[in-house]
Coordinates of C-alpha atoms in Angstrom, one line a residue:
Chain A
M1 CA 114.7 93.6 123.5
S2 CA 117.9 91.7 123.8
I3 CA 118.7 88.4 122.2
K4 CA 122.2 88.3 123.5
D5 CA 121.7 85.0 125.1
F6 CA 119.8 83.5 122.3
T7 CA 121.4 83.1 118.9
P8 CA 119.5 80.9 116.5
D9 CA 121.6 79.3 113.8
L10 CA 121.9 80.6 110.3
P11 CA 119.3 78.4 108.5
T12 CA 116.7 79.2 111.1
L13 CA 117.4 83.0 110.8
L14 CA 117.3 82.9 107.0
E15 CA 114.0 81.0 107.1
A16 CA 112.5 83.6 109.5
F17 CA 113.9 86.3 107.3
E18 CA 111.9 85.1 104.3
L19 CA 108.7 85.2 106.3
R20 CA 109.4 88.7 107.7
L21 CA 110.4 90.0 104.3
R22 CA 107.1 89.1 102.8
E23 CA 105.3 90.8 105.7
V24 CA 107.4 93.9 105.6
V25 CA 106.9 94.6 101.8
R26 CA 103.2 93.7 101.7
S27 CA 101.3 96.5 100.1
E28 CA 97.6 97.1 99.5
V29 CA 98.4 98.4 96.0
E30 CA 98.2 95.6 93.5
F31 CA 101.0 96.9 91.1
V32 CA 103.4 97.2 94.1
R33 CA 102.6 93.6 95.0
L34 CA 103.4 92.4 91.5
I35 CA 106.8 94.0 91.6
E36 CA 107.6 92.6 95.1
E37 CA 106.6 89.1 94.1
D38 CA 108.9 89.3 91.1
L39 CA 111.9 90.9 92.6
V40 CA 111.9 90.8 96.4
T41 CA 110.3 87.6 97.5
A42 CA 111.4 85.4 94.6
G43 CA 114.7 84.7 96.1
G44 CA 118.2 85.7 95.3
K45 CA 121.2 84.6 97.3
R46 CA 120.5 86.7 100.4
V47 CA 124.2 87.4 100.7
R48 CA 123.6 90.6 102.6
P49 CA 121.2 89.2 105.3
R50 CA 123.6 86.3 105.6
L51 CA 126.4 88.8 106.5
V52 CA 124.2 90.5 109.1
F53 CA 123.3 87.2 110.8
L54 CA 126.8 85.8 110.7
A55 CA 128.3 89.1 112.1
S56 CA 125.6 89.2 114.7
N57 CA 126.2 85.7 115.8
A58 CA 129.9 86.1 115.8
L59 CA 129.3 88.8 118.4
G60 CA 127.2 86.5 120.4
G61 CA 123.9 87.8 119.0
V62 CA 122.7 91.4 118.8
P63 CA 119.2 92.9 119.2
Y64 CA 117.3 93.9 116.0
A65 CA 119.6 91.8 113.8
M66 CA 116.5 90.8 111.8
E67 CA 115.5 94.4 111.2
L68 CA 119.0 95.2 110.1
A69 CA 119.0 92.2 107.7
L70 CA 115.7 93.3 106.2
A71 CA 116.9 96.9 105.9
V72 CA 120.1 95.9 104.1
E73 CA 118.2 93.5 101.7
L74 CA 115.6 96.2 101.0
L75 CA 118.4 98.7 100.1
H76 CA 119.9 96.2 97.8
S77 CA 116.5 95.3 96.2
A78 CA 115.6 99.0 95.7
S79 CA 118.9 99.6 94.1
L80 CA 118.2 96.7 91.7
L81 CA 114.8 98.1 90.8
H82 CA 116.3 101.5 90.1
D83 CA 119.4 100.1 88.4
D84 CA 117.4 98.0 85.9
L85 CA 116.8 101.3 84.0
V86 CA 120.5 101.9 83.9
D87 CA 121.6 98.4 83.1
D88 CA 118.9 97.7 80.5
A89 CA 119.6 94.2 81.8
E90 CA 118.0 91.3 80.0
T91 CA 117.6 89.2 83.0
R92 CA 118.0 89.7 86.7
R93 CA 118.1 86.9 89.2
G94 CA 116.9 84.7 86.3
K95 CA 113.6 86.6 86.0
E96 CA 112.5 88.9 83.2
A97 CA 113.5 92.4 84.5
A98 CA 110.4 93.8 86.2
F99 CA 110.4 97.0 84.2
R100 CA 109.8 95.1 80.9
K101 CA 106.6 93.7 82.3
Y102 CA 105.1 96.7 84.2
G103 CA 107.1 99.7 82.9
N104 CA 109.9 101.6 84.4
A105 CA 107.6 103.8 86.3
V106 CA 106.2 101.1 88.6
S107 CA 109.7 99.7 89.1
V108 CA 111.1 103.0 90.3
L109 CA 108.1 103.8 92.5
S110 CA 108.1 100.3 94.0
G111 CA 111.8 100.8 94.7
D112 CA 110.8 104.0 96.6
Y113 CA 108.3 101.9 98.5
L114 CA 111.0 99.5 99.6
L115 CA 113.1 102.5 100.8
S116 CA 110.2 103.7 102.9
R117 CA 109.9 100.3 104.5
L118 CA 113.6 100.4 105.2
M119 CA 113.3 103.7 107.0
A120 CA 110.5 102.2 109.1
L121 CA 112.7 99.2 110.1
L122 CA 115.5 101.5 111.1
A123 CA 113.2 103.6 113.2
Q124 CA 112.1 100.4 115.0
T125 CA 115.7 99.7 116.1
G126 CA 115.7 103.0 118.0
R127 CA 119.3 103.5 117.0
M128 CA 119.8 106.9 115.3
E129 CA 123.5 106.0 114.6
L130 CA 122.2 103.3 112.3
V131 CA 119.9 105.8 110.5
A132 CA 122.9 108.0 109.9
M133 CA 125.0 105.0 108.7
F134 CA 122.3 104.0 106.2
A135 CA 122.0 107.6 105.0
E136 CA 125.7 107.6 104.3
T137 CA 125.5 104.2 102.6
A138 CA 122.6 105.2 100.4
R139 CA 124.5 108.4 99.5
Q140 CA 127.6 106.4 98.4
L141 CA 125.4 103.9 96.6
S142 CA 123.5 106.4 94.5
E143 CA 126.6 108.5 93.8
A144 CA 128.5 105.4 92.6
E145 CA 125.6 104.4 90.3
V146 CA 125.5 107.8 88.8
L147 CA 129.3 107.9 88.5
Q148 CA 129.1 104.5 86.6
F149 CA 126.7 106.1 84.2
Q150 CA 128.9 109.2 83.8
V151 CA 132.0 107.2 83.2
A152 CA 130.3 105.2 80.5
A153 CA 128.9 108.3 78.9
L154 CA 132.2 110.3 79.0
H155 CA 134.5 107.3 78.4
D156 CA 136.2 108.5 81.6
Y157 CA 137.8 105.1 82.3
S158 CA 140.3 104.8 85.2
L159 CA 141.3 102.5 88.0
E160 CA 140.4 105.3 90.4
N161 CA 136.9 105.5 89.0
Y162 CA 136.5 101.8 89.0
E163 CA 137.4 101.5 92.6
R164 CA 135.1 104.4 93.6
I165 CA 132.3 102.6 91.8
I166 CA 132.7 99.1 93.3
D167 CA 133.3 100.6 96.8
G168 CA 130.1 102.8 96.6
K169 CA 127.8 100.4 94.9
T170 CA 128.7 97.1 96.6
A171 CA 131.3 97.4 99.4
S172 CA 129.4 100.2 101.2
V173 CA 126.3 98.0 101.5
M174 CA 128.3 94.9 102.7
R175 CA 130.1 97.2 105.2
V176 CA 126.8 98.5 106.7
A177 CA 125.6 95.0 107.0
C178 CA 128.6 94.0 109.1
E179 CA 129.3 97.2 111.0
G180 CA 125.6 97.7 111.6
A181 CA 125.5 94.5 113.6
A182 CA 128.4 95.8 115.7
V183 CA 126.5 99.0 116.4
L184 CA 123.4 97.1 117.4
G185 CA 125.5 95.0 119.7
D186 CA 127.4 97.9 121.2
A187 CA 130.6 96.0 120.2
P188 CA 134.0 97.3 121.4
P189 CA 135.6 99.6 118.8
A190 CA 138.2 97.0 117.7
E191 CA 135.5 94.5 116.8
R192 CA 133.3 97.1 115.1
E193 CA 136.3 98.2 113.0
A194 CA 137.1 94.6 112.2
L195 CA 133.6 94.0 110.9
A196 CA 133.6 97.2 108.9
R197 CA 136.9 96.3 107.3
F198 CA 135.7 92.7 106.6
G199 CA 132.5 94.1 104.9
S200 CA 134.5 96.5 102.8
F201 CA 137.1 94.1 101.5
Y202 CA 134.6 91.2 101.1
G203 CA 132.3 93.6 99.2
Q204 CA 135.1 94.7 96.9
A205 CA 136.1 91.1 96.2
F206 CA 132.5 90.2 95.6
Q207 CA 132.0 92.9 93.0
M208 CA 135.3 92.2 91.4
R209 CA 134.4 88.6 91.1
D210 CA 131.0 89.5 89.6
D211 CA 132.7 91.8 87.1
Y212 CA 135.3 89.1 86.3
L213 CA 132.6 86.5 85.6
D214 CA 130.7 89.0 83.5
L215 CA 133.4 88.7 80.9
M216 CA 135.1 85.3 81.7
G217 CA 132.1 83.3 82.8
T218 CA 130.1 80.9 80.7
A219 CA 126.7 81.7 79.5
E220 CA 125.2 78.4 80.6
V221 CA 126.4 78.8 84.2
L222 CA 125.7 82.6 84.4
G223 CA 122.3 82.3 82.8
K224 CA 123.0 85.2 80.6
P225 CA 125.5 85.9 77.8
A226 CA 129.0 86.9 78.8
G227 CA 130.2 90.5 78.1
G228 CA 127.1 92.4 79.3
D229 CA 129.3 95.1 80.9
V230 CA 131.2 95.8 77.7
R231 CA 127.9 96.1 75.8
E232 CA 126.8 98.7 78.3
G233 CA 130.1 100.6 78.0
K234 CA 131.1 99.7 81.6
V235 CA 134.8 99.2 82.1
T236 CA 135.9 96.7 84.8
L237 CA 139.3 95.8 86.2
I238 CA 139.9 93.2 83.5
T239 CA 138.9 95.4 80.6
L240 CA 140.8 98.4 82.0
R241 CA 143.9 96.2 81.8
L242 CA 143.0 95.2 78.2
L243 CA 142.4 98.8 77.2
E244 CA 145.9 99.6 78.5
A245 CA 147.6 96.6 76.8
Y246 CA 145.7 96.8 73.4
P247 CA 144.4 100.4 73.2
E248 CA 143.5 100.3 69.6
E249 CA 141.9 96.9 69.2
V250 CA 140.1 96.9 72.6
G251 CA 139.3 100.6 72.3
A252 CA 137.5 99.8 69.0
I253 CA 135.6 97.0 70.6
F254 CA 134.4 99.3 73.3
K255 CA 133.5 102.0 70.9
R256 CA 131.2 99.6 69.0
R257 CA 130.1 98.1 72.4
A258 CA 131.0 94.6 71.2
A259 CA 128.5 94.7 68.5
K260 CA 130.6 92.6 66.1
P261 CA 130.2 88.8 66.4
G262 CA 133.2 87.3 68.1
D263 CA 134.1 90.6 70.0
I264 CA 133.5 89.0 73.4
A265 CA 135.4 85.8 72.5
R266 CA 138.3 88.0 71.3
L267 CA 138.4 89.9 74.6
Q268 CA 138.4 86.6 76.5
E269 CA 141.3 85.4 74.4
L270 CA 143.3 88.6 75.0
A271 CA 142.5 88.5 78.7
V272 CA 144.2 85.1 79.0
R273 CA 147.0 85.8 76.6
S274 CA 148.0 89.1 78.3
G275 CA 147.8 87.7 81.8
A276 CA 145.0 90.3 82.7
D277 CA 142.9 87.3 83.7
L278 CA 145.4 86.2 86.3
E279 CA 146.1 89.7 87.4
V280 CA 142.4 90.2 88.3
T281 CA 142.3 86.9 90.1
E282 CA 145.2 88.1 92.2
A283 CA 143.6 91.4 92.9
I284 CA 140.5 89.6 94.2
A285 CA 142.7 87.3 96.3
A286 CA 144.4 90.3 97.9
R287 CA 140.9 91.6 99.0
V288 CA 139.9 88.2 100.3
D289 CA 143.1 88.0 102.4
R290 CA 142.5 91.5 103.9
A291 CA 138.9 90.6 104.7
I292 CA 140.0 87.4 106.5
A293 CA 142.9 89.2 108.3
A294 CA 140.4 91.7 109.6
L295 CA 138.4 88.9 111.2
R296 CA 141.3 88.1 113.5
A297 CA 140.1 90.9 115.9
L298 CA 136.9 88.9 116.6
P299 CA 136.8 86.1 119.1
H300 CA 137.0 82.7 117.4
S301 CA 133.7 81.1 116.7
A302 CA 131.9 78.9 114.2
Y303 CA 130.3 82.1 112.9
R304 CA 133.6 83.8 112.3
D305 CA 134.7 80.7 110.4
E306 CA 131.6 81.0 108.3
L307 CA 132.4 84.6 107.5
E308 CA 135.9 83.5 106.5
A309 CA 134.5 80.7 104.3
L310 CA 132.1 83.2 102.6
A311 CA 135.1 85.4 101.7
R312 CA 137.1 82.5 100.5
R313 CA 134.3 81.5 98.1
E314 CA 135.1 84.6 96.0
L315 CA 138.3 82.9 94.9
V316 CA 136.4 80.2 93.2
R317 CA 132.8 81.4 92.6
I318 CA 131.7 80.7 89.0
K319 CA 128.2 82.3 89.0
Chain B
M1 CA 120.1 123.4 120.3
S2 CA 116.9 125.3 120.9
I3 CA 115.8 128.4 119.0
K4 CA 112.6 128.8 121.0
D5 CA 113.5 132.3 121.9
F6 CA 114.6 133.3 118.4
T7 CA 112.2 133.1 115.5
P8 CA 113.5 134.8 112.3
D9 CA 110.8 135.9 109.9
L10 CA 109.8 134.0 106.9
P11 CA 111.8 135.8 104.2
T12 CA 115.0 135.4 106.3
L13 CA 114.3 131.7 106.8
L14 CA 113.6 131.1 103.1
E15 CA 116.7 132.9 102.2
A16 CA 118.8 130.8 104.6
F17 CA 117.0 127.7 103.2
E18 CA 118.2 128.3 99.7
L19 CA 121.8 128.5 100.9
R20 CA 121.5 125.4 103.1
L21 CA 119.8 123.5 100.2
R22 CA 122.7 124.1 97.9
E23 CA 125.1 122.9 100.6
V24 CA 123.1 119.8 101.4
V25 CA 122.7 118.5 97.9
R26 CA 126.2 119.3 96.8
S27 CA 127.9 116.2 95.3
E28 CA 131.3 115.4 94.0
V29 CA 129.8 113.5 91.0
E30 CA 129.3 115.8 88.1
F31 CA 126.1 114.2 86.7
V32 CA 124.5 114.4 90.1
R33 CA 125.3 118.1 90.2
L34 CA 123.7 118.7 86.7
I35 CA 120.4 117.3 87.9
E36 CA 120.5 119.2 91.2
E37 CA 121.2 122.5 89.4
D38 CA 118.3 121.8 87.1
L39 CA 115.6 120.6 89.5
V40 CA 116.5 121.4 93.1
T41 CA 118.3 124.6 93.3
A42 CA 116.6 126.3 90.3
G43 CA 113.6 127.4 92.5
G44 CA 110.1 126.4 92.7
K45 CA 107.6 127.9 95.0
R46 CA 109.0 126.3 98.1
V47 CA 105.5 125.7 99.4
R48 CA 106.5 122.9 101.7
P49 CA 109.5 124.6 103.5
R50 CA 107.2 127.7 103.8
L51 CA 104.7 125.4 105.7
V52 CA 107.4 124.2 108.0
F53 CA 108.6 127.6 108.9
L54 CA 105.2 129.1 109.4
A55 CA 104.1 126.1 111.6
S56 CA 107.4 126.4 113.5
N57 CA 107.0 130.1 114.0
A58 CA 103.3 129.7 115.0
L59 CA 104.6 127.5 117.8
G60 CA 107.1 130.1 118.9
G61 CA 110.0 128.5 117.0
V62 CA 111.1 124.9 117.1
P63 CA 114.6 123.4 117.0
Y64 CA 115.8 121.9 113.7
A65 CA 113.0 123.6 111.7
M66 CA 115.6 124.2 108.9
E67 CA 116.5 120.5 108.8
L68 CA 112.8 119.6 108.6
A69 CA 112.2 122.1 105.9
L70 CA 115.1 120.7 103.9
A71 CA 114.0 117.1 104.4
V72 CA 110.4 117.9 103.2
E73 CA 111.6 119.7 100.1
L74 CA 114.1 116.9 99.3
L75 CA 111.3 114.3 99.6
H76 CA 109.2 116.4 97.2
S77 CA 112.1 116.9 94.8
A78 CA 113.0 113.2 94.7
S79 CA 109.4 112.4 94.0
L80 CA 109.4 114.9 91.1
L81 CA 112.6 113.2 89.7
H82 CA 111.0 109.8 90.0
D83 CA 107.7 111.0 88.8
D84 CA 109.0 112.4 85.6
L85 CA 109.2 108.9 84.2
V86 CA 105.5 108.4 85.1
D87 CA 104.3 111.7 83.9
D88 CA 106.3 111.9 80.7
A89 CA 105.9 115.6 81.5
E90 CA 107.0 118.0 78.9
T91 CA 108.0 120.7 81.3
R92 CA 108.5 120.8 85.1
R93 CA 108.9 124.0 86.9
G94 CA 109.3 125.6 83.5
K95 CA 112.5 123.7 82.8
E96 CA 113.0 120.9 80.4
A97 CA 112.4 117.7 82.4
A98 CA 115.8 116.6 83.5
F99 CA 115.4 113.1 82.1
R100 CA 115.2 114.4 78.6
K101 CA 118.6 115.9 78.9
Y102 CA 120.4 113.2 80.9
G103 CA 118.3 110.1 80.7
N104 CA 115.9 108.5 83.1
A105 CA 118.8 106.7 84.7
V106 CA 120.5 109.7 86.1
S107 CA 117.2 111.3 87.2
V108 CA 116.2 108.2 89.2
L109 CA 119.6 107.8 90.8
S110 CA 119.9 111.5 91.6
G111 CA 116.5 111.2 93.3
D112 CA 117.9 108.4 95.4
Y113 CA 120.8 110.7 96.3
L114 CA 118.3 113.3 97.5
L115 CA 116.6 110.6 99.6
S116 CA 119.9 109.7 101.2
R117 CA 120.5 113.3 102.1
L118 CA 117.0 113.5 103.6
M119 CA 117.8 110.6 105.9
A120 CA 121.0 112.3 107.0
L121 CA 119.1 115.5 107.9
L122 CA 116.5 113.5 109.9
A123 CA 119.3 111.8 111.8
Q124 CA 120.7 115.2 112.6
T125 CA 117.5 116.1 114.4
G126 CA 118.0 113.2 116.8
R127 CA 114.3 112.6 116.8
M128 CA 113.4 109.0 115.9
E129 CA 109.7 109.8 115.8
L130 CA 110.4 112.1 112.9
V131 CA 112.2 109.3 111.1
A132 CA 109.2 107.0 111.6
M133 CA 106.9 109.8 110.3
F134 CA 108.9 110.3 107.2
A135 CA 109.0 106.5 106.6
E136 CA 105.2 106.5 106.7
T137 CA 104.9 109.6 104.5
A138 CA 107.3 108.1 101.9
R139 CA 105.3 104.9 102.0
Q140 CA 102.1 106.7 101.4
L141 CA 103.7 108.8 98.7
S142 CA 105.1 105.9 96.7
E143 CA 102.0 103.8 97.1
A144 CA 99.9 106.7 95.8
E145 CA 102.1 107.2 92.8
V146 CA 101.9 103.5 91.9
L147 CA 98.2 103.5 92.5
Q148 CA 97.8 106.5 90.1
F149 CA 99.7 104.5 87.5
Q150 CA 97.6 101.4 88.2
V151 CA 94.3 103.3 88.0
A152 CA 95.3 104.8 84.6
A153 CA 96.4 101.4 83.3
L154 CA 93.3 99.6 84.4
H155 CA 90.8 102.5 83.9
D156 CA 89.8 101.9 87.5
Y157 CA 88.4 105.4 88.0
S158 CA 86.6 106.2 91.3
L159 CA 86.3 109.0 93.8
E160 CA 87.8 106.7 96.4
N161 CA 90.9 106.1 94.3
Y162 CA 91.2 109.8 93.5
E163 CA 91.0 110.7 97.2
R164 CA 93.6 108.0 98.1
I165 CA 95.9 109.4 95.4
I166 CA 95.8 113.1 96.4
D167 CA 96.1 112.2 100.0
G168 CA 99.1 110.0 99.5
K169 CA 101.0 112.0 97.0
T170 CA 100.4 115.6 98.2
A171 CA 98.5 115.8 101.5
S172 CA 100.8 113.4 103.3
V173 CA 103.9 115.5 102.6
M174 CA 102.1 118.7 103.6
R175 CA 101.0 117.0 106.8
V176 CA 104.5 115.9 107.8
A177 CA 105.7 119.4 107.1
C178 CA 103.3 120.8 109.6
E179 CA 103.1 118.0 112.1
G180 CA 106.8 117.5 112.0
A181 CA 107.3 121.0 113.3
A182 CA 105.0 120.1 116.2
V183 CA 107.0 117.0 117.0
L184 CA 110.3 119.0 117.0
G185 CA 108.7 121.6 119.2
D186 CA 107.2 119.0 121.6
A187 CA 103.9 120.8 121.1
P188 CA 100.8 119.8 123.2
P189 CA 98.7 117.1 121.5
A190 CA 95.9 119.5 120.5
E191 CA 98.3 121.8 118.7
R192 CA 100.0 118.9 117.0
E193 CA 96.7 117.5 115.9
A194 CA 95.7 121.0 114.6
L195 CA 98.8 121.2 112.5
A196 CA 98.4 117.7 111.2
R197 CA 94.8 118.4 110.2
F198 CA 95.8 121.7 108.6
G199 CA 98.5 120.1 106.6
S200 CA 96.1 117.3 105.4
F201 CA 93.3 119.6 104.3
Y202 CA 95.6 122.2 102.8
G203 CA 97.4 119.5 100.9
Q204 CA 94.2 118.1 99.6
A205 CA 92.9 121.6 98.5
F206 CA 96.3 122.3 96.9
Q207 CA 96.3 119.1 94.8
M208 CA 92.7 119.6 93.9
R209 CA 93.4 123.1 92.7
D210 CA 96.4 121.9 90.7
D211 CA 94.2 119.2 89.1
Y212 CA 91.4 121.8 88.4
L213 CA 93.9 124.2 86.8
D214 CA 95.3 121.3 84.7
L215 CA 92.0 121.2 82.8
M216 CA 90.6 124.7 83.3
G217 CA 93.7 126.9 83.4
T218 CA 95.0 128.8 80.5
A219 CA 98.2 127.7 78.7
E220 CA 99.8 131.1 78.9
V221 CA 99.5 131.3 82.7
L222 CA 100.2 127.7 83.3
G223 CA 103.2 127.6 81.0
K224 CA 102.0 124.3 79.5
P225 CA 99.0 123.2 77.5
A226 CA 95.8 122.5 79.5
G227 CA 94.6 118.9 79.7
G228 CA 97.9 117.1 80.5
D229 CA 96.2 114.8 83.0
V230 CA 93.7 113.6 80.4
R231 CA 96.4 112.9 77.9
E232 CA 98.1 110.7 80.6
G233 CA 94.9 108.9 81.4
K234 CA 94.7 110.5 84.8
V235 CA 91.2 111.1 86.1
T236 CA 90.7 114.0 88.5
L237 CA 87.7 115.3 90.4
I238 CA 86.4 117.4 87.5
T239 CA 86.8 114.7 84.9
L240 CA 85.3 112.1 87.2
R241 CA 82.2 114.2 87.3
L242 CA 82.2 114.6 83.5
L243 CA 82.6 110.8 83.1
E244 CA 79.5 110.4 85.2
A245 CA 77.5 113.1 83.4
Y246 CA 78.6 112.2 79.8
P247 CA 79.8 108.6 80.0
E248 CA 79.9 108.1 76.2
E249 CA 81.3 111.3 75.0
V250 CA 83.8 111.9 77.8
G251 CA 84.6 108.2 77.9
A252 CA 85.6 108.3 74.2
I253 CA 87.8 111.4 74.8
F254 CA 89.6 109.5 77.6
K255 CA 89.9 106.4 75.5
R256 CA 91.8 108.4 72.8
R257 CA 93.6 110.4 75.5
A258 CA 92.3 113.6 74.0
A259 CA 94.2 113.0 70.8
K260 CA 91.6 114.8 68.6
P261 CA 91.9 118.6 68.2
G262 CA 89.3 120.3 70.2
D263 CA 88.9 117.5 72.8
I264 CA 90.2 119.6 75.7
A265 CA 88.1 122.6 74.7
R266 CA 85.1 120.4 74.6
L267 CA 85.8 119.1 78.1
Q268 CA 86.2 122.6 79.4
E269 CA 82.9 123.5 77.8
L270 CA 81.1 120.5 79.3
A271 CA 82.7 121.3 82.7
V272 CA 81.1 124.7 82.8
R273 CA 77.8 123.6 81.3
S274 CA 77.3 120.7 83.7
G275 CA 78.3 122.7 86.8
A276 CA 81.2 120.3 87.4
D277 CA 83.4 123.3 87.4
L278 CA 81.6 124.9 90.3
E279 CA 81.2 121.6 92.1
V280 CA 85.0 121.2 92.2
T281 CA 85.5 124.8 93.3
E282 CA 83.1 124.1 96.2
A283 CA 84.9 120.9 97.1
I284 CA 88.2 122.8 97.3
A285 CA 86.5 125.5 99.4
A286 CA 85.3 122.9 101.8
R287 CA 88.9 121.7 102.4
V288 CA 90.1 125.2 102.8
D289 CA 87.5 125.8 105.4
R290 CA 88.4 122.7 107.4
A291 CA 92.1 123.6 107.2
I292 CA 91.4 127.0 108.6
A293 CA 89.1 125.7 111.3
A294 CA 91.9 123.4 112.4
L295 CA 94.1 126.3 113.0
R296 CA 91.8 127.7 115.7
A297 CA 93.5 125.3 118.2
L298 CA 96.7 127.3 117.8
P299 CA 97.4 130.5 119.7
H300 CA 96.7 133.5 117.5
S301 CA 99.8 135.0 115.8
A302 CA 100.9 136.6 112.6
Y303 CA 102.2 133.2 111.5
R304 CA 98.9 131.5 112.1
D305 CA 97.4 134.3 110.0
E306 CA 99.9 133.5 107.3
L307 CA 99.0 129.8 107.3
E308 CA 95.4 130.8 106.9
A309 CA 96.2 133.1 104.0
L310 CA 98.2 130.3 102.4
A311 CA 95.1 128.1 102.5
R312 CA 92.8 130.8 101.3
R313 CA 95.0 131.3 98.2
E314 CA 93.8 127.9 97.0
L315 CA 90.4 129.4 96.3
V316 CA 91.7 131.8 93.7
R317 CA 95.1 130.5 92.6
I318 CA 95.4 130.5 88.8
K319 CA 98.8 128.8 88.3

């Protein structure tokens, strides 16, 4: 199958995506269905499928873009289901975390179910290189998630660990979304490399923005209280800087996991006063610039512009 | 690569398997390593790799048998890691369940790491049909595990559900171990079908024997107290029969999850008195017979004899 000569626009693709997703995850087991309804089909921003479709269209359309988009979203959804145990998150995509309703067990096993559907989709593409790429992405993702847990448990905070974590848990998935499209389209090496680089830098910027908003965002906009990462013992770029600048005070806040009222407000205040706030904004902007620069290797198109706009949004995103 | 003309014997293959397994699961993340040391490399009976090697050798040797054996064992190990949350098992392979030491989080994510390594191994074989088969197996496995949880939660006990569960969670993996070897060896359809059937029936017998021993085995031999399934609300063939024969008494024991001292001894007594004990033994023997009958389609060899002996062991296995 080739759809090289037929590239539907983004809204059409995303609409078709929702229908296919429901089909792909449908299970005969009732408890699996409950989880899927909650977490998979209830929405989300579909950032990763969007990346696949834009990358595909920027290359003039590639075969099996839909299967790739589904596979990438399933990897992300499975990781959320397995990560809820880690995060102990109160809310996820505005819904009560699934595991609170049905138990950790069903969440984990339903995540495994999604991974099995992902493998089936990859097999459908007939491209073993894509299977190998997903294997590598899944490895990076799981190792980064464990590393995040390890760092929190051992207080092993460092910029190096932070960068390994965001690269593994977010950038790697964004990368396979973009580079996977290039593989399916047999794109020339320079275009493949451009998309891989775009996915990596965009993914880093995306996670850094999420982490920034976790501390500096407002509860009303976020839909959850600020400071969740600190309460879980997770250090991000902004709190790393604060730990360096105010080792005693911020160290104490981390040690008690921001249990004292006013702890989070105090961290926000210190972030602004010390300039850590702006420093992180700059670090995000640097990634956005590199992501956009990478796109230059692709022929100009409306889709390339949309990829650029997606990256630029990380400079101003507030939720 | 073809090893058609070179088929090392089983002990040699299993020894090489242990070395390759350690290599394949090696991670740079310390917390991943802790889990692997505990659960993957610490042993176990290696029943599934043994099946792969025997099936492969019975076909005269197939390429990538080692990768298949590793993939099958990793699927099993990941499922144990994800199942510990479900089972709340006190012990697993004689070791303290990993999650009690390092938390559910690291167990789940390390299981995901094993699944990523499995995908990489399948990609190495270059056989997309094998990827599709593993996707289907992983689907059956995860759905069966969720179903088991659902049945326990809703008290939805039936022979049909029991058979779906043992087929999905055990027989499907044994089947892909055997049939996968046939795929790698491009075996004729009749031999492939023979191995698939052998794997299915052997897997069913294996799980039924495990379930039988869970109630009727002795704690000293099992290394854990009898009756674990009843305490988790899991119905097996023997307790299904007891629920039919003594709905009130056995129903009450299930309702309190065998919390009263003497509950398990009473179930054992009823199992013998009612003949449920022998009925299950017969049901296992019927599967063993069908497994062995399926092997007739393979050319006679010492390896086929070993497969037969493996199946026969389920008639008398006590741990």
